[in-house]
Coordinates of C-alpha atoms and ligand atoms in Angstrom, one line a residue:
M108 CA 0.0 0.0 0.0
L109 CA 1.3 3.4 -0.9
T110 CA 1.7 6.0 1.9
K111 CA 0.6 9.6 1.6
R112 CA 4.2 10.7 1.3
Q113 CA 4.9 8.3 -1.6
I114 CA 1.7 9.4 -3.4
V115 CA 2.8 13.1 -3.1
D116 CA 6.2 12.2 -4.4
F117 CA 4.7 10.6 -7.5
L118 CA 2.5 13.6 -8.0
E119 CA 5.5 15.9 -7.8
E120 CA 8.0 13.7 -9.6
K121 CA 9.9 15.4 -12.4
D122 CA 11.6 12.4 -13.9
E123 CA 9.6 11.1 -16.8
V124 CA 11.1 7.7 -16.6
V125 CA 9.7 7.2 -13.1
I126 CA 6.3 8.3 -14.3
E127 CA 6.4 6.0 -17.3
A128 CA 7.2 3.1 -14.9
L129 CA 4.3 4.2 -12.7
F130 CA 1.9 4.1 -15.7
R131 CA 3.2 0.7 -16.7
Q132 CA 2.7 -0.7 -13.2
A133 CA -0.9 0.7 -13.1
D134 CA -1.6 -0.9 -16.4
Q135 CA -0.4 -4.3 -15.1
V136 CA -2.5 -3.9 -11.9
R137 CA -5.5 -3.1 -14.1
K138 CA -4.8 -6.2 -16.3
K139 CA -4.4 -8.4 -13.3
Y140 CA -7.4 -7.3 -11.2
V141 CA -10.0 -6.1 -13.8
G142 CA -8.7 -7.7 -17.1
D143 CA -8.6 -6.4 -20.6
A144 CA -12.4 -6.0 -21.1
V145 CA -13.6 -2.4 -21.2
H146 CA -17.1 -1.8 -19.8
L147 CA -19.4 0.6 -21.7
R148 CA -22.1 2.6 -19.8
G149 CA -24.4 4.8 -21.8
L150 CA -24.7 8.2 -20.2
I151 CA -28.1 9.9 -20.3
E152 CA -28.0 13.5 -19.1
F153 CA -31.7 13.9 -18.5
S154 CA -32.0 17.3 -16.8
N155 CA -29.6 20.3 -16.6
Y156 CA -31.6 22.1 -13.9
C157 CA -29.6 22.3 -10.6
K158 CA -30.5 23.9 -7.3
R159 CA -26.9 24.2 -6.3
D160 CA -24.3 26.9 -7.0
C161 CA -21.0 25.1 -7.1
L162 CA -18.3 27.6 -8.2
Y163 CA -16.8 25.3 -10.8
C164 CA -19.9 24.1 -12.6
G165 CA -21.4 25.5 -15.7
L166 CA -24.8 24.2 -14.7
R167 CA -24.9 26.1 -11.4
R168 CA -28.2 27.8 -10.7
S169 CA -26.8 31.3 -11.0
N170 CA -25.7 30.8 -14.6
E171 CA -28.5 32.4 -16.4
N172 CA -27.0 31.7 -19.8
V173 CA -27.9 28.1 -19.7
V174 CA -30.9 27.0 -21.7
R175 CA -32.5 24.6 -19.2
Y176 CA -34.1 21.4 -20.3
R177 CA -35.7 18.3 -18.7
M178 CA -36.4 15.2 -20.6
T179 CA -39.8 13.5 -19.8
I180 CA -39.9 10.1 -18.2
P181 CA -41.0 8.4 -21.4
E182 CA -38.3 10.2 -23.3
I183 CA -35.6 9.0 -20.9
F184 CA -37.0 5.4 -21.1
N185 CA -36.9 5.6 -24.9
T186 CA -33.3 6.9 -24.8
A187 CA -32.4 3.9 -22.6
L188 CA -34.2 1.6 -25.1
E189 CA -32.1 3.1 -27.9
A190 CA -29.0 2.4 -25.9
R191 CA -30.0 -1.2 -25.7
N192 CA -30.4 -1.2 -29.5
L193 CA -26.8 0.0 -29.7
G194 CA -25.7 -3.1 -27.8
L195 CA -25.2 -1.4 -24.4
Q196 CA -26.3 -3.2 -21.2
T197 CA -26.4 -0.4 -18.7
V198 CA -27.1 3.3 -18.4
V199 CA -26.1 6.1 -16.1
L200 CA -29.0 8.5 -15.5
Q201 CA -27.4 11.8 -14.6
S202 CA -28.8 15.3 -13.9
G203 CA -28.2 18.4 -11.8
E204 CA -29.8 18.4 -8.4
D205 CA -33.3 18.9 -9.8
P206 CA -36.2 18.6 -7.3
H207 CA -38.7 18.6 -10.1
F208 CA -38.5 14.9 -10.5
T209 CA -40.4 13.2 -7.7
I210 CA -39.1 10.0 -6.2
D211 CA -42.2 8.3 -7.4
D212 CA -41.4 9.3 -11.0
L213 CA -37.8 8.2 -10.7
C214 CA -38.7 4.9 -9.0
S215 CA -41.1 4.1 -11.8
L216 CA -38.5 5.0 -14.4
V217 CA -35.9 2.8 -12.7
R218 CA -38.3 0.0 -12.4
S219 CA -39.3 0.1 -16.1
I220 CA -35.7 0.3 -17.3
K221 CA -34.8 -2.7 -15.1
T222 CA -37.7 -4.9 -16.0
D223 CA -38.6 -3.9 -19.6
I224 CA -35.1 -3.3 -20.9
G225 CA -33.2 -5.5 -18.5
F226 CA -30.5 -3.0 -17.9
A227 CA -28.3 -2.4 -14.8
V228 CA -29.2 1.2 -13.7
T229 CA -26.8 3.7 -12.3
L230 CA -28.1 7.0 -10.8
S231 CA -26.1 10.2 -10.6
I232 CA -28.6 12.7 -9.2
G233 CA -26.8 14.2 -6.3
E234 CA -27.5 14.4 -2.6
R235 CA -30.8 13.0 -1.4
T236 CA -32.3 11.8 1.8
Y237 CA -31.7 8.3 3.1
E238 CA -35.4 7.5 2.5
D239 CA -35.1 8.6 -1.2
Y240 CA -32.0 6.4 -1.7
K241 CA -33.8 3.5 -0.1
R242 CA -36.8 3.8 -2.3
L243 CA -34.7 4.1 -5.4
K244 CA -32.7 1.0 -4.3
D245 CA -36.0 -0.9 -3.7
A246 CA -37.1 0.1 -7.2
G247 CA -34.1 -1.7 -8.5
A248 CA -31.3 0.9 -8.9
D249 CA -28.0 -1.0 -8.8
R250 CA -25.4 1.8 -8.6
Y251 CA -24.9 5.4 -7.6
L252 CA -22.3 8.0 -8.5
L253 CA -21.6 10.9 -6.2
R254 CA -18.2 12.5 -6.4
F255 CA -17.0 14.0 -3.2
E256 CA -14.8 16.3 -5.4
T257 CA -12.1 16.9 -2.7
T258 CA -11.3 15.6 0.8
D259 CA -10.1 19.1 1.7
P260 CA -12.9 20.5 3.9
V261 CA -11.9 24.1 3.4
L262 CA -11.6 23.8 -0.3
F263 CA -14.9 21.9 -0.4
K264 CA -16.7 24.7 1.4
K265 CA -15.2 27.3 -0.8
L266 CA -16.2 25.5 -4.0
K267 CA -19.5 24.1 -2.9
P268 CA -20.9 26.9 -0.7
D269 CA -24.4 25.4 -0.3
S270 CA -23.3 21.9 0.3
V271 CA -22.1 20.4 3.6
Y272 CA -18.9 18.3 3.6
E273 CA -20.1 15.8 6.2
K274 CA -23.4 15.3 4.5
R275 CA -21.7 14.4 1.2
F276 CA -19.7 11.7 2.9
R277 CA -22.8 10.6 4.9
C278 CA -24.6 10.1 1.6
L279 CA -21.8 7.9 0.4
E280 CA -22.1 5.8 3.6
W281 CA -25.9 5.5 3.2
L282 CA -25.5 4.4 -0.4
A283 CA -23.1 1.6 0.6
E284 CA -25.2 0.6 3.6
L285 CA -28.2 0.3 1.3
G286 CA -26.3 -2.1 -1.0
Y287 CA -25.6 0.2 -3.9
Q288 CA -22.4 -0.2 -5.9
V289 CA -21.0 3.1 -5.1
G290 CA -18.9 5.4 -7.2
S291 CA -17.2 8.6 -6.2
G292 CA -14.3 10.7 -7.4
I293 CA -12.7 14.1 -7.7
M294 CA -11.7 16.8 -10.2
V295 CA -7.9 17.1 -10.6
G296 CA -6.5 20.6 -10.8
L297 CA -9.2 22.4 -8.9
P298 CA -8.1 26.0 -8.1
G299 CA -6.6 25.9 -4.6
Q300 CA -6.1 22.1 -4.6
T301 CA -2.8 20.8 -3.2
M302 CA -0.8 17.6 -3.9
E303 CA -1.3 16.7 -0.3
S304 CA -5.1 16.9 -0.7
I305 CA -5.0 14.8 -3.9
A306 CA -3.0 12.2 -2.0
D307 CA -5.7 12.2 0.7
D308 CA -8.4 11.8 -2.0
V309 CA -6.6 8.7 -3.4
L310 CA -6.3 7.2 0.1
K311 CA -10.0 8.1 0.8
F312 CA -11.1 6.1 -2.3
K313 CA -9.5 3.0 -0.7
E314 CA -10.6 3.8 2.8
I315 CA -14.3 4.0 1.8
D316 CA -13.8 0.9 -0.4
L317 CA -15.4 2.4 -3.5
D318 CA -16.7 0.1 -6.3
M319 CA -16.1 2.8 -8.9
V320 CA -13.8 5.9 -9.0
G321 CA -14.3 8.7 -11.6
L322 CA -11.5 11.2 -12.2
G323 CA -11.3 14.1 -14.6
P324 CA -9.5 17.4 -15.0
Y325 CA -11.1 20.5 -13.7
I326 CA -11.9 22.6 -16.8
S327 CA -12.9 26.2 -16.3
H328 CA -16.3 27.5 -17.5
P329 CA -16.6 31.1 -18.6
N330 CA -19.9 31.8 -16.8
T331 CA -18.7 30.8 -13.4
P332 CA -16.9 32.7 -10.6
L333 CA -13.8 30.6 -11.5
Q334 CA -13.7 31.7 -15.1
G335 CA -10.2 32.1 -16.5
S336 CA -8.6 29.8 -13.8
E337 CA -6.2 27.2 -15.1
N338 CA -7.4 23.8 -16.1
G339 CA -6.2 20.5 -14.7
T340 CA -3.6 18.9 -16.9
L341 CA -3.7 15.5 -18.6
D342 CA -0.4 14.6 -17.0
M343 CA -1.8 15.1 -13.5
V344 CA -5.0 13.2 -14.4
L345 CA -3.0 10.3 -15.6
R346 CA -0.8 10.2 -12.5
V347 CA -3.9 10.3 -10.3
T348 CA -5.5 7.6 -12.4
A349 CA -2.5 5.3 -12.1
L350 CA -2.1 5.9 -8.4
T351 CA -5.8 5.2 -7.8
R352 CA -5.6 2.0 -9.8
I353 CA -2.6 0.8 -7.8
V354 CA -4.2 1.7 -4.5
T355 CA -7.7 0.5 -5.1
K356 CA -6.8 -2.5 -7.3
N357 CA -10.2 -3.6 -8.6
A358 CA -12.4 -0.5 -8.6
H359 CA -14.1 0.2 -12.0
M360 CA -12.6 3.4 -13.3
P361 CA -13.9 5.3 -16.3
A362 CA -11.7 7.2 -18.8
T363 CA -13.9 10.3 -18.6
T364 CA -15.3 12.7 -21.1
A365 CA -13.5 15.6 -19.3
T366 CA -10.2 13.7 -19.9
G367 CA -11.1 13.3 -23.6
T368 CA -11.9 17.1 -23.7
I369 CA -8.5 18.4 -22.6
D370 CA -6.6 16.0 -24.9
A371 CA -7.9 14.2 -28.1
E372 CA -6.0 11.1 -26.9
G373 CA -6.9 11.6 -23.2
R374 CA -9.3 8.7 -22.8
Q375 CA -7.0 6.3 -24.7
K376 CA -4.1 7.3 -22.4
A377 CA -6.3 6.9 -19.3
L378 CA -7.2 3.4 -20.4
Q379 CA -3.5 2.6 -20.6
C380 CA -2.7 3.6 -17.1
G381 CA -5.5 2.2 -15.0
A382 CA -9.0 3.0 -16.5
N383 CA -11.3 0.2 -17.6
V384 CA -14.7 1.8 -18.4
L385 CA -16.0 4.2 -21.1
M386 CA -19.2 6.1 -20.9
P387 CA -20.4 6.9 -24.4
N388 CA -22.8 9.8 -24.4
S389 CA -26.3 8.5 -25.1
T390 CA -28.1 11.8 -24.5
P391 CA -30.3 12.8 -27.5
R392 CA -28.3 15.2 -29.6
K393 CA -30.6 18.2 -29.2
Y394 CA -30.0 18.4 -25.5
R395 CA -26.2 17.9 -25.5
E396 CA -25.1 21.4 -26.2
H397 CA -27.1 22.5 -23.0
Y398 CA -25.3 20.1 -20.7
L399 CA -22.1 22.1 -20.6
I400 CA -20.7 21.5 -17.1
Y401 CA -17.4 22.8 -18.5
L402 CA -16.1 24.5 -21.7
D403 CA -15.6 22.7 -25.1
K404 CA -17.1 19.4 -24.0
I405 CA -16.6 16.8 -26.7
C406 CA -19.3 14.9 -28.5
I407 CA -21.8 17.8 -28.5
D408 CA -22.6 17.3 -32.2
E409 CA -22.7 13.6 -32.2
E410 CA -25.7 11.3 -32.2
P411 CA -25.7 8.4 -29.6
H412 CA -24.8 5.8 -32.2
K413 CA -21.7 7.8 -33.2
C414 CA -20.3 7.8 -29.7
R415 CA -21.2 4.2 -29.2
F416 CA -19.1 3.1 -32.2
C417 CA -16.4 5.7 -31.6
V418 CA -15.7 4.2 -28.2
E419 CA -15.8 0.7 -29.6
S420 CA -13.1 1.5 -32.2
M421 CA -11.1 3.2 -29.4
V422 CA -11.1 0.0 -27.4
I423 CA -10.2 -2.2 -30.4
G424 CA -7.5 0.2 -31.4
L425 CA -5.9 -0.3 -28.0
G426 CA -6.0 -4.1 -28.4
R427 CA -8.6 -4.4 -25.7
T428 CA -12.1 -6.0 -25.8
I429 CA -15.6 -4.8 -25.1
S430 CA -17.0 -6.4 -22.0
S431 CA -19.9 -8.7 -22.7
D432 CA -21.4 -8.5 -19.2
A433 CA -23.1 -5.6 -17.2
G434 CA -19.8 -4.7 -15.5
H435 CA -20.9 -5.1 -11.9
S436 CA -18.6 -4.4 -9.0
L437 CA -15.7 -6.7 -8.4
K438 CA -15.8 -6.1 -4.7
S439 CA -17.0 -9.1 -2.8
A440 CA -19.5 -7.2 -0.6
S441 CA -21.5 -5.9 -3.6
C442 CA -24.0 -7.8 -5.7
Ligands
LIG527 N1 -14.7 20.7 -14.9 C1 -14.6 19.4 -14.9 N2 -15.5 18.6 -14.3 C2 -16.5 19.2 -13.7 N3 -17.6 18.7 -12.9 C3 -18.3 19.8 -12.6 N4 -17.8 20.9 -13.0 C4 -16.7 20.6 -13.7 C5 -15.7 21.4 -14.4 N5 -15.8 22.7 -14.5 C6 -17.7 17.3 -12.6 C7 -17.9 17.2 -11.1 C8 -19.2 16.5 -11.0 C9 -19.3 15.8 -12.3 C10 -20.7 15.4 -12.7 O1 -18.8 16.7 -13.2 O2 -16.9 16.3 -10.6 O3 -19.3 15.6 -9.9
LIG528 FE1 -18.6 10.6 -28.8 FE2 -16.2 9.6 -29.7 S1 -17.2 9.2 -27.9 S2 -17.7 10.9 -30.8

């Protein structure tokens, strides 16, 4: 197990040879613990309304330049159906924290995607009550993604002024307790983030025994208070990806869209130093341009089938295979 000091040293390392060796080690750990198959999860961004005002996020409620949209429940269902027709086996339903959708609506959506389409369902809809999480689990939801964004409580409060640090971690505990496969993660390169705090983040992934870890660079958005701040770098994202793989061993780790946004080869590189999941965007094209969490997001002009086949050729180009199963957690406690 790496210590905090060792992680910080890798994050600060200047010698490229050492970093190349770190990437190779992470790739071997990935191969040994999660294999060569890459899991595909269709991402449906079903609402860009958000009641929160996180300083980094383009969808924050104070951003009046966003054209807000909400897909209807039947529209979301049909989008999931289309994902199945593209050969996917699971969807991630993601939105801002949008109180418009009642838990009853969401439960019936989850139930119908589970039973009529036969998909594994992942939710990424933010902080909710224990009772809400329980009802969604009872309706059949399998997994939940909720990034804690940073373990640094001071930075957290500054960037998420209307969220409570302890509540976020409590949500992650509840989700695990309820039997969800739980994913969390961070942004790399947040303004004010230190190497020490990233090392704490990596150790936290292990401590809370996550089933999935999502990492991407922070990318500044012009209509936020952080506009003009520096973006996270691919190099740093890859280092954190590699270290997270080495520390967590068998967590599922996506090569994220944000990583593909800062570098055309970003996702391919992440897949070669620890990542084993891709999330092709399955959101109907007409909504995509409005789900701009950050600037210059890729795949805005693509239809779902384009992303589906683009990621497949990416995987094949790397000599890897597409997983033929739903990609459940590899941790023994889950499923
Ligand atoms: N740059 C990169 N990622 C971002 N996210 C939010 N805003 C940004 C940004 N400006 C990430 C957060 C959130 C996820 C859905 O998107 O980590 O949890
Ligand atoms: Fe969307 Fe490549 S993943 S075009």
